[in-house]
Amino acid sequence: MSNKLVKMVKLNNLQYNANRDPQVYRRVAGHPFRIQAMLEGQGSAKVSVTCEGKTLKESTLELPGIFSYEVTFKDAGIRIATLTVSAEGQSESHDLLLDTEAHAKVG
């Protein structure tokens, strides 16, 4: 039986839930998204964040540990970022919806 590597994923300091209203996580262009992953296990793990075919961040962490990364987009749009954690022959991926608005809503 294999254990999960990722205990929890947070986006903008809130526990990520793909079924939650995306407005909760939405950011205005130029404001950062904060991606965090609480990792379990022993040894070391390779963690990466990819978006639009590019690797945004890659690092190696000792387990258990916390991975944190901030990414900012200059223009509005919806992007899917993939957080991937690999350790001891085990791999786990999580897709995150990063929705950026052109302007903040008033009122």
Coordinates of N, CA and C in Angstrom, one line a residue:
M1 N 0.8 -1.2 0.0 CA 0.0 0.0 0.0 C 0.9 1.2 0.0
S2 N 0.6 2.2 -0.9 CA 1.4 3.4 -1.0 C 0.6 4.5 -0.3
N3 N 1.4 5.4 0.4 CA 0.8 6.5 1.0 C 0.8 7.7 0.1
K4 N -0.1 8.7 0.3 CA -0.1 9.9 -0.5 C 1.1 10.7 -0.1
L5 N 1.6 11.4 -1.1 CA 2.7 12.3 -0.9 C 2.2 13.7 -0.5
V6 N 1.1 14.1 -1.1 CA 0.5 15.4 -0.9 C -0.6 15.3 0.1
K7 N -0.4 15.9 1.3 CA -1.4 15.9 2.3 C -2.5 16.9 2.0
M8 N -2.1 18.1 1.5 CA -3.0 19.2 1.2 C -2.4 20.2 0.2
V9 N -3.3 20.7 -0.7 CA -2.8 21.8 -1.6 C -3.6 23.0 -1.2
K10 N -2.9 24.2 -1.2 CA -3.5 25.4 -0.9 C -3.3 26.4 -2.1
L11 N -4.3 27.2 -2.4 CA -4.1 28.2 -3.4 C -4.6 29.5 -2.8
N12 N -3.7 30.5 -2.8 CA -4.0 31.8 -2.1 C -4.4 31.6 -0.7
N13 N -3.7 30.7 0.0 CA -3.9 30.4 1.4 C -5.2 29.7 1.8
L14 N -5.9 29.2 0.8 CA -7.2 28.5 1.0 C -7.0 27.1 0.5
Q15 N -7.5 26.1 1.2 CA -7.4 24.7 0.8 C -8.1 24.6 -0.6
Y16 N -7.3 24.0 -1.6 CA -7.8 24.0 -3.0 C -8.9 22.9 -3.1
N17 N -10.0 23.3 -3.7 CA -11.1 22.3 -4.0 C -11.5 22.7 -5.4
A18 N -11.4 21.8 -6.4 CA -11.7 22.1 -7.8 C -13.2 22.3 -8.0
N19 N -14.1 21.9 -7.0 CA -15.5 22.1 -7.1 C -16.0 23.4 -6.5
R20 N -15.1 24.1 -5.9 CA -15.4 25.4 -5.3 C -15.6 26.5 -6.4
D21 N -16.4 27.5 -6.1 CA -16.6 28.6 -7.0 C -15.2 29.2 -7.4
P22 N -14.8 29.3 -8.6 CA -13.5 29.8 -9.0 C -13.3 31.3 -8.6
Q23 N -14.3 32.0 -8.3 CA -14.2 33.4 -7.8 C -13.4 33.5 -6.6
V24 N -13.4 32.4 -5.7 CA -12.7 32.4 -4.5 C -11.2 32.5 -4.7
Y25 N -10.7 31.9 -5.8 CA -9.3 31.9 -6.0 C -8.8 32.9 -7.0
R26 N -9.7 33.6 -7.7 CA -9.4 34.5 -8.9 C -8.6 35.7 -8.4
R27 N -7.7 36.1 -9.3 CA -6.8 37.2 -9.0 C -6.9 38.2 -10.2
V28 N -6.6 39.5 -9.9 CA -6.4 40.5 -10.9 C -5.1 40.4 -11.6
A29 N -4.9 40.7 -12.9 CA -3.7 40.6 -13.5 C -2.6 41.4 -12.8
G30 N -1.5 40.8 -12.6 CA -0.4 41.5 -11.8 C -0.3 41.2 -10.4
H31 N -1.4 40.5 -9.8 CA -1.4 40.0 -8.4 C -1.0 38.5 -8.4
P32 N -0.2 38.1 -7.4 CA 0.3 36.8 -7.5 C -0.7 35.7 -7.0
F33 N -0.6 34.5 -7.5 CA -1.2 33.3 -7.0 C -0.2 32.6 -6.1
R34 N -0.6 32.2 -4.9 CA 0.3 31.5 -4.0 C -0.1 30.0 -4.0
I35 N 0.8 29.2 -4.4 CA 0.6 27.7 -4.5 C 1.4 27.1 -3.3
Q36 N 0.7 26.3 -2.5 CA 1.4 25.7 -1.4 C 1.0 24.2 -1.4
A37 N 2.0 23.3 -1.0 CA 1.7 21.9 -0.9 C 2.3 21.4 0.4
M38 N 1.4 20.8 1.2 CA 1.9 20.2 2.4 C 2.2 18.7 2.1
L39 N 3.5 18.3 2.3 CA 3.9 17.0 1.8 C 4.2 16.1 3.0
E40 N 3.9 14.8 2.8 CA 4.1 13.7 3.8 C 5.2 12.8 3.2
G41 N 5.7 11.9 4.1 CA 6.6 10.9 3.7 C 7.9 11.0 4.3
Q42 N 8.9 10.3 3.8 CA 10.3 10.3 4.3 C 11.2 10.4 3.1
G43 N 12.4 10.9 3.4 CA 13.4 11.1 2.3 C 13.3 12.4 1.6
S44 N 13.5 12.5 0.4 CA 13.4 13.7 -0.4 C 12.4 13.6 -1.5
A45 N 11.9 14.7 -2.0 CA 10.9 14.7 -3.1 C 11.2 15.8 -4.1
K46 N 11.0 15.5 -5.3 CA 11.1 16.5 -6.4 C 9.8 17.1 -6.6
V47 N 9.7 18.4 -6.6 CA 8.4 19.1 -6.7 C 8.5 20.1 -7.9
S48 N 7.5 20.1 -8.8 CA 7.5 21.0 -9.9 C 6.2 21.6 -10.2
V49 N 6.2 22.8 -10.7 CA 4.9 23.5 -11.2 C 5.1 23.8 -12.6
T50 N 4.2 23.3 -13.5 CA 4.2 23.6 -14.9 C 2.9 24.3 -15.3
C51 N 3.0 25.1 -16.3 CA 1.8 25.9 -16.8 C 2.1 26.2 -18.3
E52 N 1.1 26.0 -19.1 CA 1.2 26.3 -20.5 C 2.5 25.7 -21.2
G53 N 2.8 24.5 -20.8 CA 3.9 23.8 -21.4 C 5.3 24.2 -20.8
K54 N 5.3 25.1 -19.9 CA 6.6 25.6 -19.3 C 6.7 25.2 -17.9
T55 N 8.0 24.8 -17.5 CA 8.2 24.6 -16.0 C 8.5 25.9 -15.4
L56 N 7.6 26.2 -14.4 CA 7.7 27.5 -13.7 C 8.7 27.4 -12.5
K57 N 8.7 26.2 -11.8 CA 9.5 26.1 -10.6 C 9.8 24.6 -10.5
E58 N 11.0 24.3 -10.1 CA 11.4 22.9 -9.8 C 12.3 23.0 -8.5
S59 N 12.0 22.1 -7.6 CA 12.9 22.1 -6.4 C 12.8 20.7 -5.7
T60 N 13.8 20.5 -4.8 CA 13.9 19.2 -4.1 C 13.7 19.6 -2.6
L61 N 12.8 18.9 -1.9 CA 12.5 19.1 -0.5 C 12.7 17.8 0.3
E62 N 13.1 18.0 1.5 CA 13.1 16.9 2.5 C 11.7 16.7 3.0
L63 N 11.3 15.5 3.1 CA 9.9 15.1 3.6 C 10.0 14.8 5.1
P64 N 8.9 15.1 5.8 CA 7.8 15.9 5.5 C 8.2 17.4 5.3
G65 N 7.4 18.2 4.5 CA 7.8 19.6 4.3 C 6.7 20.3 3.6
I66 N 7.0 21.6 3.4 CA 6.0 22.5 2.7 C 6.7 23.1 1.5
F67 N 6.0 23.0 0.4 CA 6.5 23.6 -0.8 C 5.6 24.9 -1.0
S68 N 6.3 26.0 -1.4 CA 5.5 27.2 -1.6 C 6.1 27.9 -2.8
Y69 N 5.2 28.5 -3.7 CA 5.7 29.2 -4.9 C 4.6 30.2 -5.2
E70 N 5.0 31.4 -5.7 CA 4.1 32.5 -6.1 C 4.4 32.7 -7.6
V71 N 3.3 32.8 -8.4 CA 3.4 33.1 -9.8 C 2.4 34.2 -10.1
T72 N 2.9 35.2 -11.0 CA 2.0 36.3 -11.4 C 1.9 36.3 -12.9
F73 N 0.7 36.6 -13.4 CA 0.5 36.7 -14.8 C 0.1 38.2 -15.1
K74 N 0.7 38.7 -16.3 CA 0.5 40.1 -16.7 C -0.8 40.3 -17.3
D75 N -1.4 39.3 -17.9 CA -2.7 39.5 -18.6 C -3.8 38.5 -18.2
A76 N -5.0 38.9 -18.5 CA -6.2 38.1 -18.0 C -6.2 36.8 -18.8
G77 N -6.9 35.8 -18.2 CA -7.0 34.5 -18.8 C -7.2 33.4 -17.8
I78 N -7.5 32.2 -18.3 CA -7.7 31.0 -17.5 C -6.5 30.1 -17.9
R79 N -5.8 29.6 -16.8 CA -4.7 28.7 -17.1 C -4.8 27.5 -16.1
I80 N -4.3 26.4 -16.6 CA -4.2 25.2 -15.7 C -2.7 25.0 -15.4
A81 N -2.4 25.0 -14.1 CA -1.1 24.8 -13.6 C -1.1 23.3 -13.0
T82 N 0.0 22.6 -13.2 CA 0.1 21.3 -12.7 C 1.2 21.2 -11.6
L83 N 0.8 20.8 -10.4 CA 1.8 20.6 -9.4 C 2.1 19.1 -9.3
T84 N 3.4 18.7 -9.5 CA 3.8 17.3 -9.5 C 4.8 17.1 -8.4
V85 N 4.6 16.0 -7.7 CA 5.5 15.6 -6.6 C 5.9 14.2 -6.8
S86 N 7.2 13.9 -6.8 CA 7.8 12.6 -7.1 C 8.7 12.2 -6.0
A87 N 8.6 11.0 -5.4 CA 9.5 10.6 -4.4 C 9.5 9.0 -4.3
E88 N 10.7 8.4 -4.3 CA 10.8 7.0 -4.1 C 9.9 6.2 -5.1
G89 N 10.0 6.5 -6.4 CA 9.2 5.8 -7.4 C 7.8 6.1 -7.4
Q90 N 7.3 7.0 -6.6 CA 5.9 7.3 -6.5 C 5.7 8.8 -7.1
S91 N 4.6 9.0 -7.8 CA 4.4 10.4 -8.3 C 2.9 10.7 -8.1
E92 N 2.7 12.0 -7.9 CA 1.3 12.5 -7.7 C 1.2 13.9 -8.3
S93 N 0.1 14.1 -9.1 CA -0.1 15.4 -9.7 C -1.4 16.0 -9.4
H94 N -1.5 17.3 -9.3 CA -2.7 18.0 -9.0 C -2.8 19.2 -10.0
D95 N -4.0 19.3 -10.7 CA -4.2 20.4 -11.6 C -4.9 21.5 -10.8
L96 N -4.4 22.8 -11.1 CA -5.0 23.9 -10.4 C -5.5 24.9 -11.4
L97 N -6.7 25.4 -11.3 CA -7.2 26.4 -12.2 C -6.8 27.8 -11.7
L98 N -6.0 28.5 -12.5 CA -5.6 29.8 -12.2 C -6.3 30.8 -13.1
D99 N -7.2 31.5 -12.6 CA -8.1 32.4 -13.3 C -7.7 33.9 -13.0
T100 N -7.3 34.6 -14.0 CA -6.9 36.0 -13.9 C -7.9 37.0 -14.6
E101 N -8.3 38.0 -13.9 CA -9.2 39.0 -14.4 C -8.4 40.2 -14.9
A102 N -8.9 41.0 -15.9 CA -8.2 42.2 -16.3 C -8.3 43.3 -15.3
H103 N -9.5 43.4 -14.7 CA -9.7 44.5 -13.7 C -10.5 44.0 -12.5
A104 N -10.2 44.7 -11.4 CA -11.0 44.3 -10.2 C -12.4 44.8 -10.3
K105 N -13.3 44.0 -9.8 CA -14.7 44.4 -9.8 C -14.9 45.5 -8.8
V106 N -15.8 46.5 -9.2 CA -16.1 47.6 -8.3 C -17.5 47.4 -7.8
G107 N -17.7 47.6 -6.4 CA -19.0 47.5 -5.9 C -19.4 46.2 -5.3

